[in-house]
PDB file of C-alpha atoms in Angstrom:
ATOM      1  CA  MET A  55     147.580  22.122-106.596  1.00 55.00           C
ATOM      2  CA  HIS A  56     144.131  22.832-106.325  1.00 55.00           C
ATOM      3  CA  GLU A  57     141.906  25.891-107.088  1.00 63.00           C
ATOM      4  CA  TRP A  58     141.094  27.481-103.608  1.00 52.00           C
ATOM      5  CA  GLN A  59     145.933  27.419-103.002  1.00 55.00           C
ATOM      6  CA  LYS A  60     145.788  29.619-105.550  1.00 65.00           C
ATOM      7  CA  ASP A  61     142.721  32.045-103.890  1.00 65.00           C
ATOM      8  CA  THR A  62     144.786  33.782-101.558  1.00 63.00           C
ATOM      9  CA  GLY A  63     141.921  35.925 -99.619  1.00 63.00           C
ATOM     10  CA  ARG A  64     140.662  32.702 -98.167  1.00 61.00           C
ATOM     11  CA  ALA A  65     142.290  30.023 -96.015  1.00 61.00           C
ATOM     12  CA  PRO A  66     141.299  26.549 -95.855  1.00 66.00           C
ATOM     13  CA  ILE A  67     140.155  25.211 -92.201  1.00 80.00           C
ATOM     14  CA  ALA A  68     142.555  22.726 -90.383  1.00 86.00           C
ATOM     15  CA  THR A  69     141.355  20.287 -89.025  1.00 91.00           C
ATOM     16  CA  LYS A  70     143.787  17.730 -86.376  1.00 94.00           C
ATOM     17  CA  ILE A  71     142.951  14.871 -85.817  1.00 96.00           C
ATOM     18  CA  VAL A  72     143.933  12.237 -83.705  1.00 95.00           C
ATOM     19  CA  VAL A  73     144.350   8.634 -84.478  1.00 96.00           C
ATOM     20  CA  ALA A  74     144.880   6.435 -81.643  1.00 95.00           C
ATOM     21  CA  GLY A  75     144.191   2.042 -80.509  1.00 92.00           C
ATOM     22  CA  GLY A  76     146.074  -0.742 -79.745  1.00 87.00           C
ATOM     23  CA  PHE A  77     149.564  -2.006 -80.563  1.00 83.00           C
ATOM     24  CA  GLY A  78     149.294  -3.188 -83.928  1.00 84.00           C
ATOM     25  CA  VAL A  79     146.162  -1.860 -84.415  1.00 89.00           C
ATOM     26  CA  GLY A  80     146.752  -0.227 -87.830  1.00 91.00           C
ATOM     27  CA  LYS A  81     147.194   3.318 -86.643  1.00 92.00           C
ATOM     28  CA  THR A  82     149.968   3.534 -88.886  1.00 91.00           C
ATOM     29  CA  THR A  83     148.503   2.813 -92.628  1.00 92.00           C
ATOM     30  CA  PHE A  84     145.571   4.365 -91.630  1.00 95.00           C
ATOM     31  CA  VAL A  85     146.642   7.718 -91.090  1.00 95.00           C
ATOM     32  CA  GLY A  86     149.012   6.254 -94.633  1.00 94.00           C
ATOM     33  CA  ALA A  87     146.154   5.354 -96.301  1.00 95.00           C
ATOM     34  CA  VAL A  88     144.862   8.402 -97.177  1.00 95.00           C
ATOM     35  CA  SER A  89     146.947  10.307 -96.725  1.00 94.00           C
ATOM     36  CA  GLU A  90     148.554  12.906 -99.603  1.00 94.00           C
ATOM     37  CA  ILE A  91     151.957  13.755 -98.965  1.00 88.00           C
ATOM     38  CA  GLU A  92     154.231  10.976 -97.411  1.00 86.00           C
ATOM     39  CA  PRO A  93     153.725  10.489 -93.437  1.00 78.00           C
ATOM     40  CA  LEU A  94     155.633  10.466 -91.042  1.00 69.00           C
ATOM     41  CA  THR A  95     155.983   7.863 -89.343  1.00 70.00           C
ATOM     42  CA  THR A  96     157.907   7.164 -86.032  1.00 62.00           C
ATOM     43  CA  GLU A  97     158.765   2.520 -86.958  1.00 61.00           C
ATOM     44  CA  ALA A  98     161.437   1.546 -84.730  1.00 58.00           C
ATOM     45  CA  LEU A  99     162.419  -2.054 -85.114  1.00 58.00           C
ATOM     46  CA  MET A 100     160.676  -3.912 -82.139  1.00 53.00           C
ATOM     47  CA  THR A 101     164.324  -6.196 -80.539  1.00 56.00           C
ATOM     48  CA  GLN A 102     164.832  -8.578 -77.615  1.00 57.00           C
ATOM     49  CA  ALA A 103     163.740  -5.511 -75.128  1.00 52.00           C
ATOM     50  CA  SER A 104     159.957  -5.279 -76.044  1.00 52.00           C
ATOM     51  CA  ALA A 105     159.014  -8.511 -76.511  1.00 50.00           C
ATOM     52  CA  GLU A 106     158.126  -9.401 -72.764  1.00 55.00           C
ATOM     53  CA  THR A 107     155.824  -6.409 -73.065  1.00 54.00           C
ATOM     54  CA  ASP A 108     153.784  -6.183 -76.772  1.00 54.00           C
ATOM     55  CA  ASP A 109     152.203  -9.599 -77.620  1.00 55.00           C
ATOM     56  CA  LEU A 110     152.633 -10.230 -80.521  1.00 52.00           C
ATOM     57  CA  ALA A 111     149.566 -13.459 -81.225  1.00 55.00           C
ATOM     58  CA  ALA A 112     147.930 -11.198 -83.288  1.00 53.00           C
ATOM     59  CA  THR A 113     150.116  -9.347 -85.114  1.00 56.00           C
ATOM     60  CA  PRO A 114     152.627 -12.229 -86.179  1.00 52.00           C
ATOM     61  CA  GLU A 115     154.364 -10.552 -88.378  1.00 64.00           C
ATOM     62  CA  LYS A 116     154.808  -6.833 -87.300  1.00 50.00           C
ATOM     63  CA  THR A 117     157.528  -6.236 -87.678  1.00 54.00           C
ATOM     64  CA  THR A 118     157.957  -2.402 -86.444  1.00 55.00           C
ATOM     65  CA  THR A 119     156.040   0.400 -84.012  1.00 57.00           C
ATOM     66  CA  THR A 120     155.889   3.356 -83.342  1.00 54.00           C
ATOM     67  CA  VAL A 121     157.619   4.635 -80.778  1.00 50.00           C
ATOM     68  CA  ALA A 122     156.301   8.386 -81.161  1.00 54.00           C
ATOM     69  CA  MET A 123     153.529   9.451 -84.006  1.00 70.00           C
ATOM     70  CA  ASP A 124     152.158   8.988 -87.106  1.00 87.00           C
ATOM     71  CA  PHE A 125     151.697  11.691 -89.309  1.00 89.00           C
ATOM     72  CA  GLY A 126     150.041  12.958 -91.915  1.00 94.00           C
ATOM     73  CA  ARG A 127     147.414  16.115 -94.493  1.00 92.00           C
ATOM     74  CA  ILE A 128     144.721  14.929 -95.920  1.00 95.00           C
ATOM     75  CA  THR A 129     142.177  17.306 -97.673  1.00 92.00           C
ATOM     76  CA  LEU A 130     138.244  16.376 -97.523  1.00 84.00           C
ATOM     77  CA  ASP A 131     137.134  19.661 -99.225  1.00 80.00           C
ATOM     78  CA  ALA A 132     138.271  22.793-100.695  1.00 77.00           C
ATOM     79  CA  ASP A 133     138.312  24.410 -97.064  1.00 81.00           C
ATOM     80  CA  LEU A 134     138.915  21.388 -95.333  1.00 86.00           C
ATOM     81  CA  VAL A 135     142.640  19.698 -94.357  1.00 92.00           C
ATOM     82  CA  LEU A 136     142.438  17.197 -91.553  1.00 94.00           C
ATOM     83  CA  TYR A 137     146.356  17.258 -90.183  1.00 95.00           C
ATOM     84  CA  LEU A 138     146.314  13.900 -88.576  1.00 96.00           C
ATOM     85  CA  PHE A 139     148.510  12.326 -85.545  1.00 93.00           C
ATOM     86  CA  GLY A 140     148.352   8.422 -84.999  1.00 91.00           C
ATOM     87  CA  THR A 141     149.547   7.235 -80.746  1.00 88.00           C
ATOM     88  CA  PRO A 142     152.409   5.427 -80.081  1.00 79.00           C
ATOM     89  CA  GLY A 143     150.028   2.513 -79.650  1.00 64.00           C
ATOM     90  CA  GLN A 144     151.827   0.899 -76.534  1.00 66.00           C
ATOM     91  CA  GLN A 145     151.805   1.559 -72.898  1.00 65.00           C
ATOM     92  CA  ARG A 146     155.105   2.953 -72.226  1.00 60.00           C
ATOM     93  CA  PHE A 147     154.186   5.527 -74.341  1.00 63.00           C
ATOM     94  CA  TRP A 148     151.773   6.774 -73.778  1.00 67.00           C
ATOM     95  CA  PHE A 149     152.629   9.831 -71.292  1.00 68.00           C
ATOM     96  CA  MET A 150     153.063  12.000 -75.825  1.00 70.00           C
ATOM     97  CA  TRP A 151     148.749  11.599 -75.881  1.00 79.00           C
ATOM     98  CA  ASP A 152     147.878  14.952 -73.701  1.00 86.00           C
ATOM     99  CA  ASP A 153     150.574  16.644 -75.617  1.00 85.00           C
ATOM    100  CA  LEU A 154     149.406  15.020 -79.212  1.00 85.00           C
ATOM    101  CA  VAL A 155     146.185  14.894 -78.225  1.00 88.00           C
ATOM    102  CA  ARG A 156     145.611  19.099 -77.192  1.00 92.00           C
ATOM    103  CA  GLY A 157     144.391  21.360 -80.309  1.00 93.00           C
ATOM    104  CA  ALA A 158     142.190  18.767 -81.118  1.00 94.00           C
ATOM    105  CA  ILE A 159     138.622  17.694 -82.665  1.00 95.00           C
ATOM    106  CA  GLY A 160     138.851  14.405 -82.041  1.00 96.00           C
ATOM    107  CA  ALA A 161     139.958  11.108 -82.299  1.00 97.00           C
ATOM    108  CA  VAL A 162     139.699   7.802 -84.366  1.00 97.00           C
ATOM    109  CA  VAL A 163     139.590   4.791 -81.682  1.00 97.00           C
ATOM    110  CA  MET A 164     140.575   1.780 -83.657  1.00 96.00           C
ATOM    111  CA  ALA A 165     139.178  -1.320 -82.905  1.00 95.00           C
ATOM    112  CA  ASP A 166     140.839  -5.304 -83.422  1.00 92.00           C
ATOM    113  CA  THR A 167     138.282  -7.912 -82.944  1.00 91.00           C
ATOM    114  CA  ARG A 168     140.450 -10.882 -82.420  1.00 89.00           C
ATOM    115  CA  ARG A 169     141.689  -8.154 -78.719  1.00 88.00           C
ATOM    116  CA  LEU A 170     139.404  -5.376 -78.283  1.00 92.00           C
ATOM    117  CA  GLU A 171     140.629  -5.267 -74.406  1.00 92.00           C
ATOM    118  CA  ASP A 172     143.181  -3.579 -76.405  1.00 90.00           C
ATOM    119  CA  CYS A 173     140.827  -0.203 -77.023  1.00 91.00           C
ATOM    120  CA  PHE A 174     140.296   0.374 -73.530  1.00 94.00           C
ATOM    121  CA  PRO A 175     142.950   3.388 -72.335  1.00 92.00           C
ATOM    122  CA  ALA A 176     141.545   4.908 -75.988  1.00 94.00           C
ATOM    123  CA  LEU A 177     138.055   4.651 -75.154  1.00 96.00           C
ATOM    124  CA  ASP A 178     138.779   5.262 -71.813  1.00 95.00           C
ATOM    125  CA  TYR A 179     141.262   8.396 -71.994  1.00 93.00           C
ATOM    126  CA  PHE A 180     138.713  10.148 -75.007  1.00 94.00           C
ATOM    127  CA  GLU A 181     135.953   9.544 -72.650  1.00 95.00           C
ATOM    128  CA  SER A 182     137.011  11.194 -69.600  1.00 94.00           C
ATOM    129  CA  CYS A 183     138.462  13.804 -71.371  1.00 92.00           C
ATOM    130  CA  GLY A 184     135.698  14.910 -73.019  1.00 93.00           C
ATOM    131  CA  LEU A 185     136.321  14.810 -76.758  1.00 95.00           C
ATOM    132  CA  PRO A 186     134.131  13.574 -79.833  1.00 96.00           C
ATOM    133  CA  TYR A 187     135.166   9.940 -80.857  1.00 97.00           C
ATOM    134  CA  VAL A 188     134.192   7.728 -83.034  1.00 98.00           C
ATOM    135  CA  VAL A 189     135.136   3.438 -83.434  1.00 98.00           C
ATOM    136  CA  ALA A 190     136.788   2.851 -86.817  1.00 97.00           C
ATOM    137  CA  VAL A 191     136.755  -1.140 -86.205  1.00 97.00           C
ATOM    138  CA  ASN A 192     139.850  -2.309 -88.977  1.00 94.00           C
ATOM    139  CA  HIS A 193     138.945  -5.697 -90.129  1.00 88.00           C
ATOM    140  CA  PHE A 194     142.338  -8.198 -90.926  1.00 81.00           C
ATOM    141  CA  GLU A 195     141.651 -10.706 -93.263  1.00 82.00           C
ATOM    142  CA  GLY A 196     141.430 -14.335 -91.913  1.00 83.00           C
ATOM    143  CA  THR A 197     138.984 -13.004 -88.858  1.00 83.00           C
ATOM    144  CA  PRO A 198     134.972 -13.660 -88.287  1.00 84.00           C
ATOM    145  CA  ALA A 199     133.474 -10.078 -89.650  1.00 88.00           C
ATOM    146  CA  TYR A 200     131.706  -9.210 -87.073  1.00 92.00           C
ATOM    147  CA  GLU A 201     128.200  -5.906 -87.305  1.00 94.00           C
ATOM    148  CA  ALA A 202     129.571  -1.971 -85.555  1.00 95.00           C
ATOM    149  CA  GLU A 203     126.753  -2.721 -83.450  1.00 96.00           C
ATOM    150  CA  ASP A 204     127.959  -6.443 -82.103  1.00 96.00           C
ATOM    151  CA  VAL A 205     131.511  -3.932 -81.142  1.00 96.00           C
ATOM    152  CA  ARG A 206     128.801  -1.538 -79.114  1.00 97.00           C
ATOM    153  CA  GLU A 207     127.336  -3.841 -77.587  1.00 96.00           C
ATOM    154  CA  ALA A 208     131.577  -5.908 -76.528  1.00 95.00           C
ATOM    155  CA  LEU A 209     132.846  -2.691 -75.906  1.00 96.00           C
ATOM    156  CA  SER A 210     130.195  -0.476 -74.462  1.00 95.00           C
ATOM    157  CA  VAL A 211     130.418   2.558 -76.628  1.00 97.00           C
ATOM    158  CA  PRO A 212     127.397   4.432 -76.204  1.00 96.00           C
ATOM    159  CA  GLU A 213     124.294   4.979 -78.441  1.00 96.00           C
ATOM    160  CA  ARG A 214     125.925   8.464 -79.210  1.00 95.00           C
ATOM    161  CA  VAL A 215     129.164   7.292 -79.902  1.00 97.00           C
ATOM    162  CA  PRO A 216     129.278   6.022 -84.028  1.00 98.00           C
ATOM    163  CA  VAL A 217     130.477   2.322 -84.416  1.00 98.00           C
ATOM    164  CA  ILE A 218     132.468   1.509 -88.549  1.00 97.00           C
ATOM    165  CA  VAL A 219     133.629  -1.268 -89.759  1.00 96.00           C
ATOM    166  CA  ILE A 220     137.054  -0.061 -91.665  1.00 96.00           C
ATOM    167  CA  ASP A 221     139.484  -1.709 -93.201  1.00 95.00           C
ATOM    168  CA  ALA A 222     142.469   0.651 -92.689  1.00 95.00           C
ATOM    169  CA  ARG A 223     144.715   0.134 -95.807  1.00 94.00           C
ATOM    170  CA  LYS A 224     141.415   1.116 -98.108  1.00 95.00           C
ATOM    171  CA  ARG A 225     141.461   4.630 -98.733  1.00 96.00           C
ATOM    172  CA  ASP A 226     138.176   5.559 -99.582  1.00 96.00           C
ATOM    173  CA  THR A 227     137.232   3.393 -95.714  1.00 96.00           C
ATOM    174  CA  VAL A 228     138.897   5.879 -93.851  1.00 96.00           C
ATOM    175  CA  VAL A 229     137.700   8.387 -95.849  1.00 96.00           C
ATOM    176  CA  ASP A 230     134.320   6.683 -93.796  1.00 96.00           C
ATOM    177  CA  ALA A 231     135.838   7.594 -90.550  1.00 97.00           C
ATOM    178  CA  LEU A 232     136.668  11.019 -91.058  1.00 96.00           C
ATOM    179  CA  LEU A 233     134.031  11.916 -92.959  1.00 94.00           C
ATOM    180  CA  ALA A 234     131.104  10.366 -89.779  1.00 96.00           C
ATOM    181  CA  LEU A 235     133.987  12.029 -86.851  1.00 96.00           C
ATOM    182  CA  VAL A 236     134.194  15.606 -88.130  1.00 94.00           C
ATOM    183  CA  GLY A 237     129.876  15.056 -88.998  1.00 93.00           C
ATOM    184  CA  HIS A 238     130.286  14.156 -84.648  1.00 95.00           C
ATOM    185  CA  ALA A 239     132.320  16.841 -83.454  1.00 93.00           C
ATOM    186  CA  VAL A 240     130.103  19.220 -85.663  1.00 90.00           C
ATOM    187  CA  GLU A 241     127.586  17.762 -83.528  1.00 91.00           C
ATOM    188  CA  LEU A 242     128.402  18.566 -81.537  1.00 86.00           C
ATOM    189  CA  THR A 243     129.997  21.820 -81.510  1.00 80.00           C
ATOM    190  CA  PRO A 244     127.318  24.806 -79.864  1.00 74.00           C
ATOM    191  CA  ALA A 245     126.373  26.818 -82.072  1.00 62.00           C
TER     192      ALA A 245
END
């Protein structure tokens, strides 16, 4: 138990963050890498029924997919707790995004340089609803490494939006992405 948890006179600020992006970009891995609780996942086995809609060319080993959401929690500071909600990446599950985004202070939009076009729906969604977001480029082993500014240009991400390169398996880079988002959301919040 943390010291602040014993202080009954104060409560931490609970903040909701959404993790979004295309199919197979690493959203479940991102949430699991930092969650201090056992993450809730809604992974289901992929079936032949989805063979024509789910492109596995970039992720041939993928056997499961998120069908509702992922959920995790991380305490960043004594008085700041982030609740992470990972969205499903497939278009047929996008109807859930409005509910998952409600009450969030911002979003991490994950991008895979092997298929950047898969993150456009998430970028468009957060731009249209006005929710602060950052772009986290998940660098996969065996793929060329790109600079954040090159990805920004390829995606036409505005200068005001932070773009960072991460490895969704590594806690420290995921924490960096979350800190970038919290800082960005605070900058955009009126005093």
